[in-house]
GROMACS .gro file of C-alpha atoms in nm:
model
  480
    1MET     CA    1   8.352   0.166   1.892
    2ASN     CA    2   8.445  -0.115   2.151
    3THR     CA    3   8.592  -0.459   2.024
    4HIS     CA    4   8.208  -0.613   2.087
    5GLU     CA    5   8.056  -0.361   1.879
    6ARG     CA    6   8.259  -0.385   1.594
    7VAL     CA    7   8.224  -0.760   1.606
    8VAL     CA    8   7.851  -0.718   1.624
    9GLU     CA    9   7.856  -0.493   1.346
   10VAL     CA   10   8.036  -0.698   1.065
   11THR     CA   11   7.837  -1.003   1.175
   12ASP     CA   12   7.582  -0.778   1.057
   13ILE     CA   13   7.748  -0.703   0.735
   14VAL     CA   14   7.780  -1.092   0.671
   15ARG     CA   15   7.401  -1.135   0.772
   16SER     CA   16   7.356  -0.865   0.545
   17HIS     CA   17   7.487  -1.012   0.244
   18ALA     CA   18   7.345  -1.375   0.342
   19ARG     CA   19   7.196  -1.508  -0.001
   20ARG     CA   20   6.812  -1.550   0.014
   21SER     CA   21   6.623  -1.838  -0.173
   22GLU     CA   22   6.408  -1.751  -0.462
   23LEU     CA   23   6.095  -1.817  -0.273
   24GLU     CA   24   6.179  -1.612   0.028
   25ILE     CA   25   6.248  -1.320  -0.167
   26SER     CA   26   5.923  -1.352  -0.383
   27SER     CA   27   5.750  -1.336  -0.085
   28ILE     CA   28   5.879  -0.967   0.042
   29PRO     CA   29   5.574  -0.766  -0.045
   30GLU     CA   30   5.814  -0.457  -0.199
   31VAL     CA   31   5.951  -0.733  -0.422
   32ALA     CA   32   5.562  -0.858  -0.540
   33ALA     CA   33   5.506  -0.494  -0.613
   34LEU     CA   34   5.772  -0.415  -0.814
   35ALA     CA   35   5.726  -0.736  -1.012
   36THR     CA   36   5.358  -0.639  -1.031
   37GLU     CA   37   5.427  -0.314  -1.202
   38LEU     CA   38   5.707  -0.451  -1.444
   39THR     CA   39   5.440  -0.715  -1.559
   40THR     CA   40   5.200  -0.479  -1.667
   41LEU     CA   41   5.475  -0.232  -1.827
   42PHE     CA   42   5.600  -0.514  -2.007
   43ASN     CA   43   5.226  -0.702  -2.100
   44GLY     CA   44   5.223  -0.333  -2.323
   45LEU     CA   45   5.506  -0.466  -2.537
   46GLU     CA   46   5.239  -0.780  -2.638
   47VAL     CA   47   5.541  -1.016  -2.687
   48PRO     CA   48   5.620  -1.367  -2.492
   49GLN     CA   49   5.890  -1.355  -2.248
   50GLN     CA   50   6.135  -1.589  -2.493
   51GLN     CA   51   6.082  -1.351  -2.764
   52TYR     CA   52   6.176  -1.071  -2.554
   53ALA     CA   53   6.457  -1.215  -2.393
   54VAL     CA   54   6.597  -1.284  -2.768
   55ARG     CA   55   6.579  -0.914  -2.831
   56VAL     CA   56   6.752  -0.778  -2.522
   57MET     CA   57   6.971  -1.054  -2.517
   58LEU     CA   58   6.917  -1.186  -2.150
   59ASP     CA   59   6.841  -1.569  -2.115
   60LYS     CA   60   6.471  -1.618  -2.066
   61SER     CA   61   6.510  -1.755  -1.675
   62THR     CA   62   6.655  -1.399  -1.623
   63VAL     CA   63   6.335  -1.214  -1.748
   64SER     CA   64   6.127  -1.434  -1.560
   65ARG     CA   65   6.252  -1.420  -1.279
   66PHE     CA   66   6.225  -1.031  -1.287
   67LEU     CA   67   5.850  -1.012  -1.388
   68ASN     CA   68   5.820  -1.279  -1.105
   69GLY     CA   69   5.989  -1.134  -0.825
   70ARG     CA   70   6.209  -1.378  -0.776
   71ARG     CA   71   6.504  -1.148  -0.798
   72VAL     CA   72   6.516  -0.767  -0.787
   73ALA     CA   73   6.514  -0.674  -1.093
   74SER     CA   74   6.808  -0.447  -1.224
   75GLN     CA   75   6.807  -0.051  -1.349
   76ASP     CA   76   6.941  -0.164  -1.708
   77PHE     CA   77   6.680  -0.382  -1.715
   78ILE     CA   78   6.444  -0.132  -1.655
   79ASP     CA   79   6.592   0.104  -1.866
   80ARG     CA   80   6.567  -0.101  -2.150
   81LEU     CA   81   6.207  -0.251  -2.099
   82PHE     CA   82   6.131   0.145  -2.071
   83SER     CA   83   6.310   0.168  -2.402
   84GLU     CA   84   6.131  -0.101  -2.577
   85LEU     CA   85   5.803   0.068  -2.491
   86GLU     CA   86   5.842   0.420  -2.569
   87ARG     CA   87   5.931   0.262  -2.884
   88HIS     CA   88   5.612   0.023  -2.931
   89ARG     CA   89   5.375   0.303  -2.818
   90ARG     CA   90   5.567   0.593  -2.999
   91THR     CA   91   5.569   0.806  -2.682
   92LYS     CA   92   5.753   0.859  -2.406
   93ILE     CA   93   5.716   0.701  -2.049
   94THR     CA   94   5.629   0.983  -1.816
   95GLU     CA   95   5.812   1.099  -1.545
   96GLU     CA   96   5.569   0.997  -1.298
   97THR     CA   97   5.572   0.614  -1.400
   98ARG     CA   98   6.012   0.663  -1.421
   99ALA     CA   99   5.931   0.781  -1.050
  100GLN     CA  100   5.707   0.551  -0.955
  101ILE     CA  101   5.931   0.250  -1.068
  102ARG     CA  102   6.257   0.402  -0.919
  103GLY     CA  103   6.081   0.443  -0.615
  104LEU     CA  104   5.905   0.031  -0.597
  105ARG     CA  105   6.264  -0.072  -0.642
  106LEU     CA  106   6.423   0.136  -0.371
  107ALA     CA  107   6.133  -0.001  -0.133
  108ALA     CA  108   6.225  -0.385  -0.311
  109LEU     CA  109   6.664  -0.294  -0.263
  110ARG     CA  110   6.591  -0.147   0.112
  111GLU     CA  111   6.416  -0.510   0.187
  112THR     CA  112   6.675  -0.759   0.018
  113ASP     CA  113   7.045  -0.537   0.001
  114GLN     CA  114   7.053  -0.268   0.276
  115ALA     CA  115   7.407  -0.174   0.119
  116SER     CA  116   7.274  -0.138  -0.253
  117PHE     CA  117   6.966   0.079  -0.121
  118GLN     CA  118   7.163   0.265   0.077
  119LEU     CA  119   7.409   0.382  -0.208
  120GLU     CA  120   7.111   0.390  -0.461
  121ASN     CA  121   6.949   0.598  -0.248
  122LEU     CA  122   7.192   0.842  -0.190
  123ARG     CA  123   7.278   0.845  -0.573
  124ASP     CA  124   6.897   0.940  -0.636
  125GLU     CA  125   6.963   1.193  -0.391
  126LEU     CA  126   7.209   1.352  -0.565
  127ASP     CA  127   7.069   1.328  -0.920
  128LYS     CA  128   6.783   1.526  -0.788
  129SER     CA  129   7.018   1.775  -0.619
  130HIS     CA  130   7.229   1.803  -0.969
  131ARG     CA  131   6.879   1.837  -1.178
  132ALA     CA  132   6.780   2.103  -0.898
  133ILE     CA  133   7.129   2.311  -0.932
  134ARG     CA  134   7.049   2.275  -1.325
  135MET     CA  135   6.746   2.468  -1.297
  136LEU     CA  136   6.814   2.717  -1.134
  137GLU     CA  137   7.136   2.730  -1.348
  138ARG     CA  138   6.885   2.829  -1.580
  139GLN     CA  139   6.648   3.068  -1.426
  140GLN     CA  140   6.976   3.246  -1.310
  141GLU     CA  141   7.098   3.310  -1.679
  142ALA     CA  142   6.708   3.403  -1.761
  143LEU     CA  143   6.705   3.651  -1.493
  144GLU     CA  144   7.075   3.772  -1.615
  145LEU     CA  145   6.954   3.833  -1.941
  146LEU     CA  146   6.646   3.982  -1.851
  147LEU     CA  147   6.824   4.210  -1.622
  148ASP     CA  148   7.078   4.316  -1.886
  149GLN     CA  149   6.833   4.403  -2.129
  150ARG     CA  150   6.599   4.613  -1.863
  151GLU     CA  151   6.937   4.813  -1.779
  152ALA     CA  152   7.012   4.916  -2.160
  153ALA     CA  153   6.634   5.011  -2.154
  154ALA     CA  154   6.694   5.226  -1.838
  155GLU     CA  155   7.030   5.398  -1.940
  156ASN     CA  156   6.846   5.427  -2.349
  157ALA     CA  157   6.571   5.557  -2.165
  158GLU     CA  158   6.817   5.814  -1.950
  159ARG     CA  159   6.944   5.965  -2.210
  160GLU     CA  160   6.669   6.007  -2.433
  161ILE     CA  161   6.549   6.230  -2.125
  162HIS     CA  162   6.806   6.439  -2.157
  163GLU     CA  163   6.844   6.503  -2.516
  164LEU     CA  164   6.472   6.575  -2.463
  165ARG     CA  165   6.549   6.855  -2.216
  166GLY     CA  166   6.823   7.014  -2.456
  167VAL     CA  167   6.537   7.049  -2.720
  168TRP     CA  168   6.298   7.167  -2.502
  169ILE     CA  169   6.462   7.423  -2.389
  170SER     CA  170   6.575   7.562  -2.742
  171GLU     CA  171   6.227   7.529  -2.884
  172ARG     CA  172   6.024   7.648  -2.531
  173ARG     CA  173   6.033   8.025  -2.636
  174GLU     CA  174   5.957   7.948  -3.020
  175ASN     CA  175   5.639   7.722  -2.970
  176GLU     CA  176   5.416   7.694  -2.665
  177THR     CA  177   5.252   7.395  -2.851
  178THR     CA  178   5.595   7.192  -2.927
  179ALA     CA  179   5.661   7.299  -2.613
  180ILE     CA  180   5.379   7.108  -2.430
  181GLU     CA  181   5.389   6.858  -2.681
  182LEU     CA  182   5.811   6.787  -2.566
  183THR     CA  183   5.653   6.820  -2.165
  184LYS     CA  184   5.410   6.505  -2.210
  185ARG     CA  185   5.712   6.324  -2.324
  186ASN     CA  186   5.897   6.424  -2.078
  187GLU     CA  187   5.700   6.296  -1.864
  188LYS     CA  188   5.619   5.963  -2.024
  189LEU     CA  189   5.978   5.913  -2.069
  190LYS     CA  190   6.011   5.992  -1.719
  191SER     CA  191   5.741   5.770  -1.596
  192ASP     CA  192   5.911   5.487  -1.812
  193SER     CA  193   6.275   5.523  -1.652
  194GLU     CA  194   6.088   5.507  -1.309
  195ARG     CA  195   5.887   5.200  -1.372
  196LEU     CA  196   6.236   5.008  -1.551
  197GLN     CA  197   6.400   5.125  -1.215
  198ASP     CA  198   6.150   4.910  -1.037
  199GLU     CA  199   6.164   4.655  -1.247
  200ILE     CA  200   6.596   4.629  -1.209
  201SER     CA  201   6.551   4.646  -0.858
  202GLU     CA  202   6.262   4.368  -0.829
  203LEU     CA  203   6.486   4.174  -1.078
  204LYS     CA  204   6.795   4.227  -0.880
  205GLU     CA  205   6.569   4.024  -0.579
  206GLN     CA  206   6.498   3.781  -0.784
  207LEU     CA  207   6.856   3.696  -0.890
  208ALA     CA  208   6.962   3.758  -0.532
  209GLN     CA  209   6.732   3.488  -0.414
  210VAL     CA  210   6.787   3.217  -0.721
  211THR     CA  211   7.171   3.256  -0.678
  212HIS     CA  212   7.109   3.213  -0.291
  213LEU     CA  213   6.884   2.932  -0.362
  214LYS     CA  214   7.173   2.764  -0.629
  215THR     CA  215   7.429   2.838  -0.345
  216GLY     CA  216   7.248   2.634  -0.143
  217ALA     CA  217   7.129   2.358  -0.393
  218GLU     CA  218   7.554   2.327  -0.409
  219ASP     CA  219   7.593   2.293  -0.081
  220ARG     CA  220   7.388   2.004  -0.024
  221CYS     CA  221   7.484   1.870  -0.345
  222SER     CA  222   7.839   1.902  -0.179
  223ARG     CA  223   7.708   1.694   0.121
  224LEU     CA  224   7.550   1.455  -0.070
  225GLU     CA  225   7.855   1.377  -0.254
  226GLU     CA  226   8.085   1.370   0.073
  227ARG     CA  227   7.816   1.114   0.245
  228LEU     CA  228   7.814   0.870  -0.100
  229LEU     CA  229   8.165   0.865  -0.070
  230GLU     CA  230   8.153   0.823   0.296
  231ALA     CA  231   7.925   0.529   0.277
  232GLU     CA  232   8.114   0.363   0.014
  233ARG     CA  233   8.413   0.398   0.172
  234ARG     CA  234   8.271   0.247   0.529
  235LEU     CA  235   8.090  -0.023   0.296
  236ALA     CA  236   8.450  -0.087   0.168
  237GLU     CA  237   8.608  -0.114   0.541
  238GLN     CA  238   8.310  -0.369   0.604
  239LEU     CA  239   8.334  -0.586   0.329
  240ASP     CA  240   8.737  -0.642   0.406
  241GLN     CA  241   8.626  -0.678   0.762
  242ALA     CA  242   8.368  -0.941   0.647
  243GLY     CA  243   8.672  -1.120   0.481
  244GLU     CA  244   8.705  -0.975   0.127
  245GLN     CA  245   9.071  -0.960  -0.040
  246ALA     CA  246   9.232  -0.698  -0.194
  247PHE     CA  247   9.165  -0.686  -0.595
  248ASN     CA  248   9.466  -0.796  -0.747
  249LEU     CA  249   9.270  -1.008  -1.013
  250SER     CA  250   9.373  -1.068  -1.383
  251PRO     CA  251   9.150  -1.009  -1.656
  252GLN     CA  252   9.095  -1.387  -1.677
  253GLU     CA  253   9.010  -1.420  -1.303
  254ALA     CA  254   8.795  -1.154  -1.280
  255PHE     CA  255   8.596  -1.337  -1.585
  256GLU     CA  256   8.555  -1.646  -1.423
  257GLU     CA  257   8.471  -1.488  -1.103
  258ILE     CA  258   8.216  -1.319  -1.232
  259ARG     CA  259   8.046  -1.610  -1.439
  260THR     CA  260   8.140  -1.818  -1.101
  261SER     CA  261   7.908  -1.568  -0.928
  262GLU     CA  262   7.635  -1.572  -1.167
  263THR     CA  263   7.585  -1.948  -1.182
  264HIS     CA  264   7.530  -1.944  -0.818
  265ARG     CA  265   7.318  -1.659  -0.849
  266ARG     CA  266   7.532  -1.461  -0.614
  267TYR     CA  267   7.446  -1.134  -0.875
  268TYR     CA  268   7.568  -0.878  -0.647
  269ASP     CA  269   7.946  -1.061  -0.612
  270ALA     CA  270   7.939  -1.072  -0.989
  271ALA     CA  271   7.847  -0.672  -1.015
  272ARG     CA  272   8.086  -0.570  -0.719
  273THR     CA  273   8.374  -0.775  -0.904
  274LEU     CA  274   8.275  -0.590  -1.240
  275SER     CA  275   8.256  -0.202  -1.086
  276LEU     CA  276   8.589  -0.329  -0.930
  277SER     CA  277   8.746  -0.455  -1.262
  278ALA     CA  278   8.641  -0.099  -1.390
  279ALA     CA  279   8.779   0.101  -1.122
  280HIS     CA  280   9.136  -0.068  -1.103
  281PHE     CA  281   9.257  -0.222  -1.412
  282SER     CA  282   9.438  -0.074  -1.696
  283VAL     CA  283   9.364  -0.019  -2.021
  284SER     CA  284   9.442  -0.344  -2.216
  285ASP     CA  285   9.335  -0.562  -1.917
  286LEU     CA  286   8.992  -0.408  -1.919
  287ALA     CA  287   8.977  -0.450  -2.322
  288GLU     CA  288   9.062  -0.794  -2.214
  289LEU     CA  289   8.777  -0.811  -1.979
  290TRP     CA  290   8.542  -0.651  -2.217
  291ASP     CA  291   8.636  -0.920  -2.464
  292LEU     CA  292   8.618  -1.238  -2.225
  293LEU     CA  293   8.281  -1.094  -2.174
  294LEU     CA  294   8.139  -1.045  -2.506
  295ALA     CA  295   8.244  -1.369  -2.617
  296TYR     CA  296   8.055  -1.549  -2.259
  297GLY     CA  297   7.684  -1.391  -2.449
  298ARG     CA  298   7.614  -1.160  -2.169
  299PRO     CA  299   7.601  -0.821  -2.342
  300THR     CA  300   7.474  -0.645  -1.996
  301GLU     CA  301   7.786  -0.725  -1.838
  302PRO     CA  302   8.023  -0.532  -2.112
  303THR     CA  303   7.811  -0.223  -2.106
  304SER     CA  304   7.854  -0.187  -1.735
  305LEU     CA  305   8.182  -0.239  -1.697
  306ILE     CA  306   8.228   0.052  -1.961
  307SER     CA  307   7.987   0.230  -1.748
  308ASP     CA  308   8.149   0.209  -1.422
  309ALA     CA  309   8.498   0.233  -1.576
  310ILE     CA  310   8.367   0.599  -1.770
  311ARG     CA  311   8.207   0.682  -1.430
  312PHE     CA  312   8.531   0.602  -1.205
  313ARG     CA  313   8.848   0.694  -1.399
  314SER     CA  314   8.955   0.998  -1.609
  315ALA     CA  315   8.914   1.182  -1.901
  316GLU     CA  316   9.224   1.027  -2.022
  317PHE     CA  317   9.139   0.679  -1.938
  318CYS     CA  318   8.842   0.724  -2.119
  319ALA     CA  319   8.971   0.829  -2.419
  320HIS     CA  320   9.227   0.533  -2.418
  321ILE     CA  321   9.003   0.283  -2.371
  322THR     CA  322   8.759   0.392  -2.611
  323GLU     CA  323   9.032   0.418  -2.869
  324ASP     CA  324   9.140   0.041  -2.798
  325LEU     CA  325   8.790  -0.061  -2.814
  326LEU     CA  326   8.763   0.138  -3.171
  327THR     CA  327   9.017  -0.086  -3.271
  328ARG     CA  328   8.758  -0.384  -3.259
  329LYS     CA  329   8.439  -0.435  -3.470
  330LEU     CA  330   8.201  -0.239  -3.264
  331SER     CA  331   7.871  -0.221  -3.331
  332PHE     CA  332   7.621   0.107  -3.399
  333ASP     CA  333   7.451   0.032  -3.084
  334GLN     CA  334   7.813   0.014  -2.879
  335ARG     CA  335   7.987   0.315  -3.025
  336LYS     CA  336   7.677   0.490  -2.948
  337MET     CA  337   7.662   0.384  -2.607
  338ILE     CA  338   8.015   0.464  -2.527
  339GLY     CA  339   7.923   0.824  -2.670
  340THR     CA  340   7.623   0.827  -2.497
  341LEU     CA  341   7.799   0.744  -2.098
  342LEU     CA  342   8.074   0.975  -2.213
  343GLY     CA  343   7.817   1.252  -2.233
  344THR     CA  344   7.620   1.131  -1.942
  345TYR     CA  345   7.906   1.152  -1.677
  346LYS     CA  346   8.185   1.377  -1.817
  347ALA     CA  347   8.229   1.745  -1.723
  348PRO     CA  348   8.218   2.024  -1.957
  349GLU     CA  349   8.641   2.023  -1.893
  350GLU     CA  350   8.658   1.655  -1.944
  351LEU     CA  351   8.478   1.707  -2.264
  352ASP     CA  352   8.732   2.031  -2.353
  353TYR     CA  353   8.998   1.745  -2.349
  354LEU     CA  354   8.809   1.464  -2.572
  355TYR     CA  355   8.716   1.695  -2.828
  356SER     CA  356   9.076   1.853  -2.872
  357ARG     CA  357   9.172   1.519  -2.873
  358TRP     CA  358   8.944   1.374  -3.138
  359LYS     CA  359   8.841   1.656  -3.296
  360THR     CA  360   9.054   1.537  -3.621
  361GLY     CA  361   8.860   1.285  -3.743
  362GLY     CA  362   8.851   0.923  -3.712
  363PRO     CA  363   8.655   0.666  -3.515
  364PRO     CA  364   8.650   0.863  -3.221
  365TYR     CA  365   8.489   1.162  -3.403
  366GLY     CA  366   8.204   0.920  -3.441
  367VAL     CA  367   8.178   0.825  -3.078
  368LEU     CA  368   8.239   1.216  -2.997
  369ARG     CA  369   7.936   1.258  -3.226
  370TYR     CA  370   7.708   1.107  -2.985
  371THR     CA  371   7.926   1.264  -2.637
  372PHE     CA  372   7.776   1.604  -2.748
  373ARG     CA  373   7.431   1.464  -2.805
  374GLU     CA  374   7.378   1.329  -2.499
  375TRP     CA  375   7.551   1.621  -2.324
  376ALA     CA  376   7.313   1.905  -2.513
  377THR     CA  377   7.011   1.733  -2.354
  378LEU     CA  378   7.085   1.877  -2.047
  379ALA     CA  379   7.382   2.115  -2.060
  380PRO     CA  380   7.302   2.514  -1.956
  381PRO     CA  381   7.222   2.723  -2.254
  382ARG     CA  382   7.485   2.934  -2.217
  383GLN     CA  383   7.747   2.631  -2.169
  384VAL     CA  384   7.545   2.501  -2.498
  385GLY     CA  385   7.621   2.838  -2.664
  386MET     CA  386   8.009   2.862  -2.566
  387ARG     CA  387   8.029   2.506  -2.736
  388LEU     CA  388   7.847   2.603  -3.053
  389THR     CA  389   8.111   2.919  -3.078
  390GLN     CA  390   8.403   2.691  -3.025
  391LEU     CA  391   8.274   2.443  -3.310
  392ALA     CA  392   8.187   2.757  -3.530
  393GLN     CA  393   8.551   2.873  -3.532
  394ASP     CA  394   8.678   2.473  -3.606
  395SER     CA  395   8.427   2.512  -3.896
  396ASP     CA  396   8.294   2.205  -3.732
  397THR     CA  397   7.956   2.156  -3.870
  398THR     CA  398   7.896   1.775  -3.804
  399ILE     CA  399   7.908   1.800  -3.381
  400SER     CA  400   7.728   2.130  -3.426
  401VAL     CA  401   7.425   2.014  -3.611
  402GLY     CA  402   7.415   1.743  -3.382
  403ILE     CA  403   7.386   1.943  -3.064
  404LEU     CA  404   7.134   2.184  -3.166
  405TYR     CA  405   6.893   1.876  -3.253
  406SER     CA  406   6.939   1.700  -2.935
  407TYR     CA  407   6.919   2.054  -2.759
  408GLY     CA  408   6.607   2.146  -3.025
  409THR     CA  409   6.331   1.884  -2.788
  410ARG     CA  410   6.417   2.135  -2.505
  411ASP     CA  411   6.110   2.392  -2.363
  412VAL     CA  412   6.052   2.698  -2.492
  413SER     CA  413   6.261   2.926  -2.241
  414ASP     CA  414   6.545   2.695  -2.308
  415ILE     CA  415   6.517   2.713  -2.691
  416PHE     CA  416   6.467   3.083  -2.656
  417LEU     CA  417   6.775   3.130  -2.433
  418LEU     CA  418   7.018   2.993  -2.691
  419SER     CA  419   6.875   3.146  -2.969
  420ASP     CA  420   6.898   3.471  -2.801
  421TRP     CA  421   7.247   3.355  -2.768
  422LEU     CA  422   7.272   3.270  -3.107
  423LEU     CA  423   7.167   3.576  -3.232
  424GLY     CA  424   7.377   3.815  -3.026
  425THR     CA  425   7.691   3.606  -3.162
  426SER     CA  426   7.595   3.641  -3.536
  427MET     CA  427   7.532   3.266  -3.562
  428ALA     CA  428   7.215   3.268  -3.770
  429GLU     CA  429   7.244   2.972  -3.969
  430GLU     CA  430   7.265   2.788  -3.607
  431PHE     CA  431   6.971   2.998  -3.473
  432GLN     CA  432   6.741   2.893  -3.766
  433THR     CA  433   6.863   2.528  -3.743
  434LEU     CA  434   6.783   2.509  -3.377
  435PHE     CA  435   6.457   2.708  -3.468
  436LEU     CA  436   6.329   2.469  -3.756
  437ARG     CA  437   6.446   2.161  -3.494
  438TRP     CA  438   6.209   2.276  -3.266
  439PHE     CA  439   5.933   2.433  -3.436
  440PRO     CA  440   5.768   2.085  -3.531
  441THR     CA  441   5.797   1.925  -3.183
  442ILE     CA  442   5.511   2.178  -3.041
  443LEU     CA  443   5.240   1.942  -2.917
  444GLU     CA  444   4.930   2.143  -3.105
  445ALA     CA  445   4.734   2.130  -2.727
  446LYS     CA  446   5.048   2.347  -2.643
  447THR     CA  447   5.060   2.593  -2.959
  448LYS     CA  448   4.859   2.884  -2.828
  449GLU     CA  449   5.041   2.863  -2.466
  450THR     CA  450   5.418   2.837  -2.652
  451GLU     CA  451   5.307   3.152  -2.857
  452LYS     CA  452   5.233   3.355  -2.574
  453LYS     CA  453   5.530   3.246  -2.361
  454TRP     CA  454   5.755   3.308  -2.711
  455MET     CA  455   5.614   3.639  -2.811
  456LYS     CA  456   5.659   3.784  -2.393
  457LEU     CA  457   5.978   3.683  -2.406
  458SER     CA  458   6.058   3.798  -2.731
  459ALA     CA  459   5.941   4.139  -2.633
  460GLU     CA  460   6.239   4.151  -2.373
  461SER     CA  461   6.493   4.051  -2.630
  462ARG     CA  462   6.692   4.347  -2.884
  463TYR     CA  463   6.610   4.045  -3.116
  464GLY     CA  464   6.255   4.029  -3.091
  465ASP     CA  465   6.152   4.122  -3.431
  466ILE     CA  466   6.369   3.829  -3.567
  467LEU     CA  467   6.243   3.566  -3.321
  468ARG     CA  468   5.880   3.709  -3.350
  469GLY     CA  469   5.926   3.708  -3.712
  470ALA     CA  470   6.044   3.322  -3.713
  471PHE     CA  471   5.745   3.215  -3.493
  472GLU     CA  472   5.528   3.406  -3.724
  473GLY     CA  473   5.631   3.275  -4.039
  474HIS     CA  474   5.606   2.899  -3.924
  475PHE     CA  475   5.263   2.961  -3.692
  476PRO     CA  476   5.001   2.970  -3.978
  477ARG     CA  477   5.214   2.628  -4.151
  478MET     CA  478   5.179   2.431  -3.817
  479ARG     CA  479   4.815   2.561  -3.755
  480ALA     CA  480   4.695   2.408  -4.085
   0.00000   0.00000   0.00000
């Protein structure tokens, strides 16, 4: 790229960050479309904007700007609105609605803030890729389990055929009727064995296809992660060229910069300072900025600060900042928020570190409970089973029950896979807890469909009698 092209590019970046007036923003069709849908959702709460602002601890003017389209609503605002609606309606917001609002917000960002749009879009694609991988992992585990069961059944059939041949030879001369019956039984066993071998071949083919799809999804996920990192790096370089200085602020200076940016409605600058603080501050500096932001009376900023820190920093740093913050009088919601963020963003090996550090008790253990509850909502069944095995070895029933209760809201296939694992590892009490948690969540309209699927899966399990009995024992009570 020559000098002229770089100058043009930097100029474009500067222009892209130029602040439009609220009137200009509200006239953009994509922003107006988002505001209209959010207002429709908000009206379902049946509360005035001022009352809602008090509830979520935001300025009334901020709520008004988001709903009137004078500003593009933040994702935190949208997530909180969804939570309040679910609480008010006593029903979940549909995935279709969430996807629609997500699409409208991306469209609005595309027209108002290209840099944020590109990063949000890449993150959205990355989330979809991670979800696809988790789904394929569950399919892979289910196929592997079914393949193991079929191969065991085939081995049993072959063994029985050999045993039957021995009996048939010894009794062939003694009793012609017995010989005929043994011949028929032998033919049936051969037929069953051939059928099982056909099923095994088909399952192996399906498993190979799923494994191939999973590998492709993982490759795509890696490419998206590289693109996201490259986009973040490139944007950082471009901002440097546009005049951004290295981040070397003190907590007080960062706080003043955030407050000044918000006063002048430069919300992108405020969010950027928060993210840079989360990525670069030491534990003590980050905790000091947390205190300053809380004293300022804007609870969304401390939440964003700790959220970015947990996403960007190591498990060790996250442990230290959590322990530091717990020396303050954190509210129940704040402790739960930290635990939920850890469960959302940290990898299994990082959770191992946190568990080994905090399992002895104290305030961090309370955070750990929320961490594993959140983690259990999406973790693969086999990982959940291994985690429960570790907890059983440590006699930790508190976290185990929390995991089982969170996992118990998942679909019938996931419940069955973990149930089969638990029975196979002699964890009958954990199976009972999981089943009693899950069973009442089955919707009446889905009862027959769920029963049919459960019974079909049970037929393939070596613990089929127990699994069928559990469902049949509860089904009459639910139907009544």
